[in-house]
Every structure is written in C-alpha cells, then in structure tokens.
Amino acid sequence: ERLARAVALQALKSAGLSDRSIGASTVATQLEKLQHTPGGITHNAADKARQMVSAVLRAYQDGPDTLQARRRLALAYLNSLPLAARAGFGEVNGLADGITVWYGGDFARMNAVLADDDAPLELRALYFKQVLSLVLAIRRPALYLANDRTRLDALTNSYLRVMAAEQYIPADLAQAALATTLQRNSTGIPGRNVDFRHLKGVNLLRAGLLPLLDADNFYQLDRLDVTVESTLNAGLQADVTEFLAGLGTRERIAELGLTGDRLMSASDPAKVIYSFTLYESDATGNHLRVNADNLDRPFDVNAGARLDLGSTAKLRTLISWLDLIADAYEKLRAARQAGEAADIHPKDRLSAWVWQTLQQNPDATLDSVLQAAMARNYSASPAARFYTGGGLHSFANFERTDNQRTLSVSEALRRSVNLVFIRMMKEVADHYIYRRPDSLARVLENPQDSGRIDYLRRFADREGAQFLGRFYKKHAGKSRQGMLEALLDGVRVSPRSLTVILRSLAEVSTSEELAPWLARYVPNERFTESEIEKLF
C-alpha cells in the first residue's frame, strides 16, 4: 500500500499535477538500507528493489507467521536510531543512548515506568513524550536534537494530538504530555578518560586495515563485523608501554641511572618522548611484536614521525657499508675462482680492500670478511673536507680528543665518532660511482674513451634543448623592446656590460641615448656626461 501510494504521488509530481511525495520504505526496508547499503544511501531503483527483496526474505525466513519477526524489527529499529552526536560522548545511536544523552534519563527506569499503568501520570507522560520525540527526530537529528529543540517540541506535540484523536493513546496521557516541555540535558557529558599510549598498537592495526578492507575512513571501519589477528604481543606491548610511561618522573630516571653527565641531570624527563619497536625474525620473515611510545596523544611516533637521528644514521651507514662489502665479496670471489682479473678502479677502495683480503686469504668466508671489515681502521681527523650533494663540507667529532686518532669501525660505532663514518660514507659513494667498468665517472675521466664524446654530445643536445625551450618560453610573443627589457630585468649588469649589450644591438646611437638606460639599470651609480661619453 505504501509503495503504491509513493509511486502514484511520484507520477503525479513528474506530470506537474502535485508537489507532494513520500518515501516508499517501510521500517524493514529502512533497516536493510541502513545496515547493508553503502553509506546508508539509496542511489537508484536497483538499490531500492534489493532492499525490499532482502527485507521480505528476512521477515519470512522463519515461516509465514511474521509476528516475532515484526517484533524483532521494531526492537532493532529502536536500538539503531541515528540520533546525532554530542561532544564528550560521540555518536548517539539507539533509544537507550538517546534518553541518557539528550534528556539525562535512566533508560531502565523509563522502561519500568512506561510498563506500569499505576505509575504517576506526569512521569509516564514525560517519558512517553521523550521517546516519541527521539523517534521523530531521526528525520533531521542534528537540527532537532543538537540545535533547535523548540521545533522538535512542536513536532512532537502535533503527533500527540493526532495520536489522541485517533485513540492510539489515552486522552489523559496526551494532555499530560502536551503540558510537558522537552528539556535538554544540561549536564555536561563527562569526557572519556582515554590513555592514547595504550592504543598505539590497536590504532596501528586499524590504519593498516583501511586499505585492506577498502574502507575510506575509520567511521566505515568501525561498522564492519571483523575479527583480526595480528603479530603484536598484547602482554609485552602493555609492559613496554608502562615502562616508557614511567620514564616521565625524576625518581624513575634516577633509579635507572640516567642522570649522569649529558643525560637527564637538568632536563625535565616528562618532556622527553620515547618510542620503541620490536620485531621477531623467523623463517617466514620479520614480525612486529611491540609498537609503543610514551606520547599520550593519538599521534604514533613510530609510524608517523620523521626523525633525523645522528647515531641512527651511523647504524644505517654501517649496514649499507657491510651490505656492499658482502656483495663485493660474492662477485670478486666468483671472479677469482673463475681465474678472471678484477677490474677495480683505484678510487673504489671498498672493492680494492675486499680483493686484497681474498688475495691474502683465498678461503675467507663471508663472516670472516665482515669481521675483518669491522676491524678496519679509519682516521678521525676533521682536517679534510668532503664534497656532498650540498657542496664542500667540513665535519667535526663530538670529542676533540678523537681528532688525532685512528679507530677501528667497531670502536667508532661504540663511541659514535663522526669522521670515521664520514669516510665510510665517502667509500660507499665512490664504490657506487666507480664499481662498474662502464660507469659514467670512468667514461668521463678517460679522454680516449669512445663513449665520452657520445655522452657529451647527448648532454649538450639535451641541455641545449632545455636552454632554448626556456629562452623561447620567456621571449615568445614579445616585441624587440620587450625581449630586451625581459633580458635586462632578470640580471644585474655593470655599466660596461650594459653598454656593450645596447651597442651590440644598435639600441643606442649616442651617449645621450645611453644615459636613461644607465639610470634605469644601474641606479646605484651616478655618472657625469664625460663618463657616459667614455662608456659609449
């Protein structure tokens, strides 16, 4: 009946004979839409048909007697009413939360009062009106509940009158309810005391689930009925979190012996942020067991921070350096066993050292070579300068007493000596530059290499095309005068260079014509007539 009426009204509206329309959804169809249609929105007729068929099948799945199914529908509907949101509580869903949040009522007491015909009329009328108002508020919950309560009171009163007139409710109950004004709960909702430190592991998993489950946001994720197993060790995660949280007191810092020189003797330990991750390796890979920090904020230091840590950079440098030594060992050992000569550039000191080690000990294992690498000695002198991507730089050690020393890699790592690792980084960079016989660096340093002229020709062609492209873009469509001004406005010129440009282009033919150009483009200098004449 409702569907037929909705279709008829829509047809009249389409024909311009009426401006009325109603929704065709019953409560059963609405629940199917809210629970199973993406976003809770009906996008087309196919969505609506799917909702209706699903609602029918669900209602009759236990047989032709649908009384219990209808009771379950009514209960599910009341328990899932979307009733806006309130600060300090969040989303309000269902009658129980609605009564508590918006009216400050006791849901259990409300049920008992409404089921008791002998309860005081005024109290029954108050609860009845509150329940009715929440059911009506789902039309526009944010407007009726969070913003304009007077409109909701008026809407509820109009329905009370209709229900009394149709004898759905007793007249005395209706009159008592009409005499009652809906009062919003003025008591602030106490904020939930959330310790974000204990949520870092869970939130890391939630963030990882978003792409896996094709969810756009946590709002969608929270509405999925999903059980997830992770590699995190919940007990160990909690223990580490508690330990890190305890580092915020001076007593705990002193107990751990962290108050020595250049440690925490003067600093406020509560302002120090610690983070910790633990992986366990097995045959299947590395498994995250702990992801913790002591920052009581939603931000995850491990997953979201970009940190520039000098000592950690040393560890990364060491790993890269040892990895290249291992790679060179495998390749050079294979070449030596095959009787091939090693083509090692003099500047590739890393490969040269590995080759020399194999020459001295042909049976050396990878482990012994790596152990020997950790015993290699490097100067810690800061006297040398090193060219980096940012130019020529000088570096310093933390302890000046190291400046005259030569240290092994092991000792330099233990004592965090900067210049040893700078030289290791230089060795890594040179290895990448010179390790291949056809590397660009080798080609360019050899004037007799046939590939050198080919590369230079390609470089010149590309640079020339880029230069001409920029030149054309800058000057296209400009007049001769406009191009000249664009040229001079973009550079600082001396009086002599300006004069050469203007005379080369025959832009000035007398010293008098030169004077205004000098005044415009060399404004910080004053010229006499004789000086201008001499320039001309």
Coordinates of C-alpha atoms in Angstrom, one line a residue, residues 495 513-527:
P495 CA 77.8 49.9 -16.7
E513 CA 70.5 57.8 -25.6
L514 CA 72.7 55.7 -23.3
A515 CA 72.1 57.9 -20.2
P516 CA 68.5 56.8 -19.4
W517 CA 69.4 53.1 -19.7
L518 CA 72.2 53.6 -17.2
A519 CA 69.8 55.4 -14.8
R520 CA 67.3 52.6 -15.0
Y521 CA 69.6 49.5 -14.8
V522 CA 72.5 50.9 -12.8
P523 CA 70.5 53.0 -10.3
N524 CA 73.1 52.9 -7.5
E525 CA 75.8 54.8 -9.5
R526 CA 75.9 58.4 -10.7
F527 CA 77.6 59.2 -14.0

